[in-house]
């Protein structure tokens, strides 16, 4: 590492970056020196089916498999044997400690490590791991967000193993740890985490889907939701990161003048990946393969220094855990490459932000995709039922879906002409829209239409709908041939809140659709007719949620208002959806949350929003006072000295241009001072912790706009202050030089 020069630290960063070497990463080889295949290393750090088979008795293996497949709790009677097997496997692979790995409502994961070390009756050291240690652990719940639950419930919570997600070994530079994916609940069973409601919603969806399948003669015993999350992120050099207090504290730049070249040349998306980045991706993928995470795709994204990774889809619960691990490992491996990975939804103004595209579908117990149009009329009818039920769920609960993706970061991205707007709508594509329109228009008299549709048109759908041209990148919820893609999810957020809400919404709609079909059948209506009638009715009912046009346009905002679709622009209004009486009723009826749990979750989310913005505003104040203004004063002095010396040497009037420069600089400085005074007033009058809602409103509608005004002046200053004085790494450096 080069020494830190005493001058401008920004120049030190540039110097560092210009000397970076691409980190060599050697893919492991076998004894003959041949490279190992991905299939040789895939999942070696997970307690996989193969490892289980080796380590467990046949009977226990079968019981455990059944538990995993049915998403049930572990049978106590086999817990000790399973724990012993996992321990042996983990120790053979170098682990010394174990931890319950869980997802408190921070959006991150948490873990508390314990050594296997114990002592036997003769006081000799042994390695021990009991069934009860596997099943349950007690972290101190009082330091995690609980939304005030602690006053109502007991302070203590516990974590419990989720056997449906494989235990794995995490490798650190100086040791290894066995990680046990777990839920985190209070002693009375209230969910304190993201995983518990997700698991509940997966069960609820299955329960509601099964009777519908049964109508079509499908006797599946379980329906699982599937998920393939595409993850966007930024990578920047660590030297820049270290010199940006805003990135460190808030994850985004609060200041920074857009560079002359941003993303307008459209030369980054799918461009060739730089060696340094590719080397990072290869090492990250290597780590993820060992953990059994099926990473498939990597590419440059739209913004400079923006990238994407996507796995092959998996069962939702596992995909959700895996996405948390992907975020963690990308960050850790980036460090090794002297890169900082940014997961914030809008780290840089003026270029695209990041999201997560959640590709979602449902599968029966034979692995058939329920959103895959079929070949036979019967299959197609079934497809239509699941399709319209999904539309109905999204239509009816669109406000809640919006609330599920709310957060201070995503507010900057949604509707910023790059990401879907805050209005939730669904895109189906021309073909499918045509089919639904035809069903809607079809009358009983011309029965043939419907026959043709379910017989022919739908069977041809897959080829057409999967064609990339029939996509609408502006839609928040798009059908892409055999799945829906929820594109408005925040890049840094846990997947669970969005997916929990979607599952519950679709489950509710499936119940409703089923009840209607059943009622017709009971009245003696013929099966196909009964189903089609309900499909048609649902198509008409949910028409407002379907939008095929440009979601970025101003016309859509007006059109959506006419249709009565909610447009919840900022988090405070979006989050408020959660605690509306009808929302609480929905969550309680679906069995996802109790009233208290919803209220607690709401409190956690609002508090988080307020804290996020509070950290941003404190950081901005510091940046202005200790970076921007001092730089501006130096520039002022530079000009003043220059003017004075010119006058001394040449005599006569002060040099006109320099004086003008000095005046306009001083004007900007004065303006900044005035704005900062107002800002100080605004931000010190606290509405008080008691009224968190009011505080959130203030943050969203007063503080953030005020921060933007301040930013404008700072960015103008950046453009007139000598480059060797400006201390903060500039956009053109951060985004283009690595
Ligand atoms: P795109 O063209 O949007 O990149 P892909 O076909 O590559 O679409 O898929 C994107 C993601 O969707 C991948 O993670 C993929 O595994 C996932 N996916 C595909 N089929 C399903 C499904 N049935 N359920 C959930 N996710 C799926
Ligand atoms: Mg996609």
XYZ file of C-alpha atoms in Angstrom, residues 62-605:
544
model
C -36.076 -41.358 5.380
C -37.723 -39.543 8.274
C -35.530 -36.509 7.748
C -36.217 -36.476 4.021
C -39.952 -36.580 4.687
C -39.582 -33.684 7.115
C -37.673 -31.676 4.540
C -40.051 -32.412 1.680
C -43.160 -31.604 3.669
C -41.653 -28.547 5.289
C -42.430 -29.948 8.745
C -40.684 -29.572 12.079
C -38.088 -32.159 12.961
C -39.285 -35.219 14.833
C -37.615 -35.023 18.272
C -36.940 -38.743 18.275
C -34.368 -38.425 15.489
C -32.902 -35.071 16.530
C -29.951 -36.519 18.425
C -28.932 -38.825 15.629
C -29.232 -36.050 13.052
C -27.278 -33.644 15.252
C -24.536 -36.206 15.739
C -24.338 -36.816 11.993
C -24.184 -33.122 11.153
C -21.509 -32.584 13.796
C -19.358 -35.443 12.501
C -19.699 -34.146 8.974
C -18.913 -30.580 10.033
C -15.876 -31.549 12.105
C -14.507 -33.760 9.331
C -14.725 -30.685 7.154
C -12.859 -28.509 9.620
C -15.614 -26.747 11.554
C -14.978 -25.929 15.202
C -18.128 -23.924 15.906
C -21.794 -23.925 15.049
C -24.351 -21.180 14.821
C -28.034 -20.707 14.214
C -28.184 -18.471 11.184
C -31.326 -16.350 11.065
C -32.920 -13.286 9.548
C -34.041 -10.657 12.040
C -35.955 -7.718 10.613
C -32.805 -5.768 9.886
C -32.671 -7.065 6.307
C -29.356 -8.688 7.173
C -28.669 -12.043 8.760
C -27.523 -12.751 12.281
C -25.541 -15.503 13.890
C -24.221 -16.385 17.324
C -21.389 -18.889 17.375
C -20.763 -21.623 19.923
C -17.862 -24.041 19.969
C -18.493 -27.778 19.785
C -16.043 -27.942 22.685
C -17.447 -29.516 25.822
C -16.220 -31.752 28.686
C -17.163 -35.292 29.547
C -17.702 -36.816 33.007
C -13.962 -37.233 33.481
C -13.432 -33.623 32.564
C -11.835 -34.533 29.248
C -12.429 -32.197 26.301
C -14.850 -33.579 23.708
C -16.825 -32.243 20.798
C -20.515 -32.244 21.509
C -23.609 -31.187 19.623
C -26.968 -32.382 20.899
C -30.334 -32.693 19.235
C -31.673 -29.837 21.283
C -28.744 -27.618 20.292
C -29.526 -28.381 16.674
C -33.224 -27.707 17.025
C -33.167 -24.669 19.232
C -30.952 -21.873 20.453
C -31.484 -18.747 22.515
C -29.872 -15.561 21.314
C -30.713 -12.478 23.321
C -33.693 -11.152 21.414
C -33.671 -7.788 23.081
C -31.147 -6.252 20.713
C -33.057 -7.011 17.531
C -35.890 -4.952 16.088
C -39.187 -6.185 17.475
C -41.473 -3.229 16.881
C -42.256 -2.851 20.546
C -43.104 -6.535 20.992
C -40.790 -6.647 23.952
C -43.157 -4.607 26.038
C -46.008 -7.001 25.324
C -44.174 -10.261 25.099
C -41.250 -11.740 26.854
C -37.888 -10.285 25.996
C -36.437 -13.617 25.104
C -36.810 -15.232 21.749
C -35.330 -18.345 20.313
C -34.090 -19.627 17.011
C -35.241 -22.971 15.662
C -33.766 -25.046 12.865
C -35.569 -24.929 9.530
C -34.769 -28.415 8.208
C -36.031 -27.541 4.726
C -32.964 -25.359 4.173
C -29.640 -27.223 4.202
C -27.095 -26.644 6.957
C -23.789 -25.432 5.538
C -20.214 -24.692 6.487
C -19.000 -21.160 6.115
C -15.276 -20.780 5.556
C -13.483 -17.856 7.122
C -9.765 -17.131 6.642
C -8.835 -18.827 9.916
C -11.540 -21.356 10.545
C -14.881 -22.825 9.631
C -18.346 -22.619 11.134
C -21.390 -24.848 10.792
C -24.392 -22.654 10.006
C -27.909 -23.865 10.705
C -30.638 -21.921 8.850
C -33.217 -21.024 11.478
C -36.369 -19.126 12.242
C -36.415 -16.564 15.038
C -39.511 -16.428 17.212
C -40.638 -15.190 20.597
C -41.508 -17.589 23.388
C -45.166 -17.221 22.528
C -44.501 -18.071 18.922
C -44.659 -14.576 17.428
C -42.474 -14.166 14.369
C -39.491 -11.902 15.018
C -37.840 -12.562 11.670
C -38.407 -12.694 7.916
C -38.265 -16.451 7.509
C -41.179 -17.415 9.753
C -43.824 -15.479 7.810
C -42.319 -16.681 4.545
C -42.664 -20.306 5.651
C -46.223 -19.639 6.810
C -47.090 -18.082 3.463
C -45.614 -21.017 1.560
C -47.883 -23.358 3.543
C -50.882 -21.112 3.020
C -50.319 -20.978 -0.720
C -49.980 -24.736 -0.896
C -53.146 -25.260 1.091
C -55.124 -22.960 -1.172
C -53.692 -24.337 -4.403
C -54.333 -28.015 -3.688
C -58.154 -27.991 -3.850
C -57.972 -26.100 -7.148
C -55.599 -28.694 -8.541
C -57.878 -31.427 -7.318
C -60.697 -30.017 -9.448
C -58.499 -30.766 -12.427
C -57.757 -34.266 -11.261
C -54.306 -33.406 -9.919
C -53.794 -35.116 -6.572
C -50.575 -33.403 -5.536
C -49.973 -33.317 -1.805
C -47.944 -30.102 -1.833
C -47.554 -27.022 -3.992
C -44.329 -25.066 -3.651
C -43.597 -21.536 -4.718
C -40.460 -21.243 -6.835
C -38.142 -18.281 -7.070
C -35.241 -17.174 -9.233
C -33.999 -13.796 -7.972
C -31.875 -11.676 -10.314
C -29.610 -9.545 -8.125
C -28.194 -6.195 -9.245
C -25.255 -4.510 -7.528
C -22.466 -1.981 -8.013
C -18.753 -2.559 -7.604
C -16.391 0.329 -7.006
C -12.790 0.517 -5.938
C -12.351 0.367 -2.196
C -10.078 3.417 -2.124
C -12.947 5.623 -3.344
C -15.316 3.969 -0.925
C -13.069 4.719 2.016
C -13.015 8.389 1.096
C -16.791 8.701 0.867
C -18.319 8.976 4.365
C -21.753 8.977 2.734
C -21.219 5.598 1.081
C -19.877 4.157 4.301
C -22.683 5.472 6.517
C -25.679 5.366 4.180
C -24.779 3.150 1.227
C -25.393 5.962 -1.251
C -23.695 9.147 -2.340
C -25.483 12.180 -0.928
C -23.466 14.522 -3.139
C -21.746 14.282 -6.479
C -22.069 16.057 -9.764
C -23.081 13.758 -12.629
C -20.196 13.113 -15.012
C -20.324 14.365 -18.615
C -20.412 10.712 -19.657
C -22.948 8.714 -17.670
C -24.842 5.839 -19.186
C -26.098 7.703 -22.227
C -23.845 5.817 -24.629
C -25.503 2.595 -23.460
C -22.164 0.879 -23.670
C -22.099 -0.938 -20.347
C -25.154 -3.215 -20.530
C -24.005 -6.693 -21.580
C -20.621 -5.163 -22.447
C -17.488 -7.260 -22.113
C -16.644 -7.715 -18.439
C -13.344 -6.228 -17.284
C -10.717 -8.679 -16.037
C -10.706 -7.305 -12.546
C -14.481 -7.678 -12.254
C -14.592 -11.039 -13.960
C -11.946 -12.293 -11.588
C -14.118 -11.185 -8.679
C -17.178 -12.890 -10.159
C -15.328 -16.139 -10.708
C -14.117 -16.257 -7.144
C -17.531 -15.328 -5.750
C -19.204 -17.996 -7.869
C -16.654 -20.547 -6.700
C -17.569 -19.773 -3.085
C -21.274 -19.936 -3.857
C -21.013 -23.215 -5.748
C -19.414 -24.824 -2.721
C -22.495 -23.746 -0.787
C -24.798 -25.347 -3.312
C -26.084 -22.073 -4.713
C -26.845 -22.546 -8.418
C -25.447 -19.315 -9.857
C -26.113 -19.245 -13.558
C -25.898 -15.796 -15.069
C -23.457 -12.878 -14.813
C -23.380 -9.699 -16.829
C -22.786 -5.977 -16.883
C -25.892 -3.953 -16.104
C -27.112 -0.650 -17.534
C -25.233 1.800 -15.303
C -21.455 2.050 -15.352
C -19.948 -0.231 -12.680
C -23.271 -2.022 -12.260
C -23.609 -5.796 -12.550
C -26.080 -8.618 -12.148
C -25.996 -12.199 -10.994
C -28.833 -14.721 -11.154
C -29.193 -18.317 -9.994
C -31.283 -21.130 -11.409
C -34.611 -20.972 -9.624
C -35.236 -23.046 -6.511
C -37.965 -23.570 -3.951
C -38.784 -20.155 -2.558
C -37.593 -20.728 1.000
C -34.221 -21.994 -0.162
C -33.908 -19.348 -2.854
C -34.570 -16.725 -0.214
C -31.839 -18.060 2.105
C -29.525 -18.356 -0.859
C -30.126 -14.777 -1.877
C -29.113 -13.625 1.608
C -25.962 -15.700 1.271
C -25.285 -14.332 -2.216
C -25.425 -10.779 -0.880
C -23.086 -11.658 1.994
C -20.574 -13.526 -0.119
C -20.467 -10.940 -2.884
C -19.585 -8.375 -0.257
C -16.923 -10.545 1.356
C -15.269 -11.608 -1.900
C -15.344 -8.026 -3.199
C -13.191 -7.056 -0.216
C -10.532 -9.549 -1.275
C -10.382 -7.763 -4.626
C -10.118 -4.294 -3.079
C -13.611 -3.622 -4.301
C -16.617 -2.365 -2.399
C -19.937 -3.910 -3.331
C -22.869 -1.518 -3.114
C -26.324 -2.994 -2.676
C -28.150 0.288 -2.182
C -31.050 0.888 -4.569
C -29.690 4.252 -5.694
C -26.019 4.701 -4.867
C -25.511 7.337 -7.577
C -27.903 10.005 -8.777
C -28.317 10.316 -12.517
C -27.574 6.698 -13.414
C -29.738 3.624 -12.921
C -30.207 2.160 -9.492
C -30.353 -1.496 -8.488
C -33.215 -3.857 -7.915
C -33.991 -7.456 -7.461
C -36.129 -9.190 -10.044
C -38.043 -11.914 -8.295
C -39.089 -14.537 -10.827
C -41.894 -16.419 -9.140
C -44.108 -19.350 -9.922
C -45.809 -22.371 -8.342
C -45.071 -26.043 -8.763
C -47.084 -29.173 -7.980
C -45.525 -32.155 -6.223
C -44.506 -33.692 -9.552
C -42.560 -30.569 -10.397
C -45.070 -29.242 -12.941
C -45.007 -25.486 -13.250
C -48.542 -24.220 -12.633
C -47.939 -21.069 -14.676
C -46.738 -23.052 -17.671
C -49.347 -23.082 -20.423
C -50.069 -26.689 -21.273
C -50.692 -28.831 -24.301
C -54.184 -30.108 -23.569
C -57.383 -28.099 -23.108
C -57.635 -29.349 -19.536
C -54.095 -28.189 -18.707
C -54.808 -24.863 -20.310
C -57.935 -24.345 -18.327
C -55.952 -25.024 -15.168
C -53.252 -22.602 -16.314
C -55.901 -19.933 -16.823
C -57.244 -20.416 -13.325
C -53.816 -19.960 -11.735
C -53.097 -17.022 -13.993
C -56.269 -15.111 -13.196
C -55.962 -15.961 -9.501
C -52.492 -14.403 -9.534
C -53.892 -11.308 -11.232
C -56.637 -11.153 -8.678
C -54.212 -11.437 -5.787
C -52.041 -8.679 -7.191
C -55.051 -6.489 -7.947
C -56.659 -6.866 -4.580
C -53.451 -6.487 -2.562
C -51.473 -4.117 -4.759
C -51.129 -1.585 -1.956
C -49.673 -4.226 0.322
C -47.301 -5.419 -2.379
C -46.113 -1.843 -2.661
C -45.663 -1.645 1.093
C -43.668 -4.877 1.059
C -41.031 -3.311 -1.194
C -40.964 0.072 0.569
C -37.829 1.489 2.152
C -35.786 4.648 2.057
C -33.540 3.289 -0.710
C -36.195 1.958 -3.069
C -38.081 5.277 -2.958
C -35.243 6.830 -4.965
C -35.512 4.168 -7.602
C -39.202 3.417 -8.090
C -40.595 5.683 -10.708
C -37.286 7.309 -11.483
C -37.593 6.497 -15.183
C -35.461 3.412 -14.847
C -37.374 1.177 -12.530
C -41.038 0.345 -12.376
C -43.166 3.110 -10.894
C -44.671 2.967 -7.445
C -47.941 1.946 -9.105
C -48.308 -1.814 -9.130
C -49.672 -3.259 -12.374
C -49.283 -6.507 -14.288
C -48.045 -7.043 -17.829
C -49.134 -10.106 -19.778
C -47.842 -9.542 -23.288
C -49.772 -9.253 -26.504
C -50.645 -12.913 -26.970
C -51.992 -13.565 -23.531
C -53.795 -10.243 -23.445
C -55.457 -11.240 -26.709
C -56.551 -14.519 -25.182
C -57.971 -12.919 -22.058
C -59.729 -10.280 -24.145
C -61.256 -12.987 -26.315
C -62.513 -14.889 -23.298
C -63.931 -11.688 -21.919
C -65.695 -10.913 -25.193
C -66.878 -14.478 -25.815
C -70.563 -15.025 -25.203
C -72.284 -18.267 -24.396
C -73.859 -18.179 -27.872
C -70.549 -18.421 -29.666
C -69.155 -21.217 -27.588
C -66.527 -21.981 -30.164
C -64.303 -19.068 -29.182
C -63.517 -20.466 -25.804
C -62.929 -23.936 -27.175
C -60.454 -22.569 -29.635
C -58.704 -20.536 -27.022
C -58.145 -23.191 -24.459
C -57.485 -25.798 -27.089
C -55.177 -24.016 -29.459
C -54.093 -20.511 -28.635
C -52.759 -21.251 -25.192
C -50.803 -24.274 -26.347
C -48.946 -22.012 -28.724
C -48.382 -19.401 -26.103
C -45.069 -20.539 -24.625
C -43.101 -20.105 -27.835
C -44.407 -16.640 -28.382
C -44.543 -15.308 -24.849
C -41.012 -16.285 -24.058
C -39.774 -14.343 -27.026
C -37.718 -11.495 -25.649
C -39.397 -8.958 -27.880
C -42.678 -9.459 -26.108
C -41.372 -8.114 -22.818
C -42.077 -4.893 -21.112
C -39.131 -3.812 -19.026
C -41.088 -0.989 -17.458
C -43.652 -3.223 -15.762
C -43.377 -3.977 -12.041
C -45.022 -7.384 -12.402
C -44.591 -9.054 -15.764
C -45.586 -12.447 -17.072
C -42.577 -13.896 -18.866
C -43.905 -17.027 -20.492
C -44.159 -19.397 -17.541
C -43.600 -17.250 -14.444
C -44.178 -13.758 -13.161
C -41.306 -11.401 -12.588
C -41.769 -8.988 -9.679
C -39.287 -6.320 -10.699
C -39.869 -3.607 -8.154
C -38.161 -5.369 -5.249
C -35.315 -3.480 -3.557
C -31.802 -4.709 -4.307
C -30.645 -4.661 -0.695
C -33.802 -6.033 0.884
C -34.596 -9.526 2.025
C -36.804 -11.311 -0.458
C -39.246 -12.519 2.145
C -41.572 -9.557 2.755
C -42.410 -9.201 -0.939
C -42.841 -12.925 -1.469
C -44.779 -13.491 1.750
C -47.274 -10.874 0.642
C -47.512 -12.242 -2.879
C -48.044 -15.813 -1.687
C -50.732 -14.738 0.745
C -52.465 -12.566 -1.853
C -52.531 -15.342 -4.443
C -53.665 -17.872 -1.834
C -56.582 -15.634 -0.917
C -57.528 -15.304 -4.583
C -57.257 -19.062 -5.148
C -59.611 -19.679 -2.219
C -62.050 -17.272 -3.717
C -61.848 -18.685 -7.230
C -62.178 -22.216 -5.864
C -65.264 -21.334 -3.853
C -66.938 -19.837 -6.900
C -66.192 -22.825 -9.116
C -67.310 -25.194 -6.399
C -70.586 -23.334 -5.960
C -71.316 -23.641 -9.696
C -70.440 -27.315 -9.722
C -72.715 -27.924 -6.752
C -75.503 -26.320 -8.725
C -74.874 -28.872 -11.430
C -73.078 -26.671 -13.956
C -70.810 -28.633 -16.284
C -67.114 -28.503 -15.241
C -65.540 -26.641 -18.141
C -68.364 -24.167 -18.260
C -68.199 -23.557 -14.541
C -64.466 -22.913 -14.666
C -64.640 -20.671 -17.700
C -67.371 -18.575 -16.177
C -65.244 -17.900 -13.133
C -62.183 -17.229 -15.263
C -64.166 -14.763 -17.328
C -65.611 -13.057 -14.287
C -62.150 -12.741 -12.765
C -60.709 -11.346 -15.990
C -63.348 -8.623 -15.950
C -62.943 -7.944 -12.236
C -59.175 -7.528 -12.419
C -58.903 -5.656 -15.677
C -57.676 -2.518 -13.980
C -54.442 -4.159 -12.865
C -53.392 -5.061 -16.409
C -51.236 -2.542 -18.208
C -49.256 -3.172 -21.364
C -47.989 0.334 -22.067
C -45.065 2.401 -20.892
C -45.044 2.441 -17.094
C -42.605 5.359 -17.068
C -44.999 7.721 -18.822
C -46.926 10.545 -17.218
C -50.067 9.300 -18.986
C -49.891 6.078 -17.028
C -49.893 7.958 -13.747
C -53.100 9.684 -14.823
C -54.611 6.534 -16.269
C -53.811 4.565 -13.115
C -55.516 7.241 -11.027
C -58.621 6.942 -13.210
C -58.529 3.192 -12.688
C -58.319 3.695 -8.955
C -54.941 1.998 -8.578
C -52.930 3.191 -5.607
C -49.878 5.323 -6.380
C -47.903 5.260 -3.154
C -44.855 7.293 -4.028
C -42.998 7.282 -0.772
C -42.448 4.805 2.010
C -44.523 6.520 4.710
C -47.715 6.224 2.634
C -46.771 2.794 1.326
C -46.075 1.412 4.798
C -49.342 2.825 6.105
C -51.103 0.241 3.910
C -49.925 -2.474 6.290
C -52.026 -1.336 9.194
C -55.240 -0.436 7.393
C -58.068 -2.467 8.949
C -58.637 -4.457 5.739
C -54.931 -5.325 5.534
C -54.811 -6.527 9.099
C -57.922 -8.579 8.462
C -56.293 -10.086 5.394
C -53.099 -11.046 7.211
C -54.966 -12.454 10.179
C -57.432 -14.429 8.039
C -54.669 -15.857 5.914
C -52.824 -16.987 9.020
C -49.632 -15.163 8.064
C -49.636 -12.701 10.965
C -51.587 -11.927 14.072
C -52.781 -8.360 14.472
C -49.964 -7.745 16.961
C -47.384 -9.106 14.550
C -48.559 -6.819 11.750
C -48.462 -3.818 14.032
C -45.023 -4.770 15.289
C -43.740 -5.204 11.762
C -45.162 -1.868 10.758
C -43.414 -0.220 13.701
C -40.107 -1.845 12.754
C -40.395 -0.702 9.149
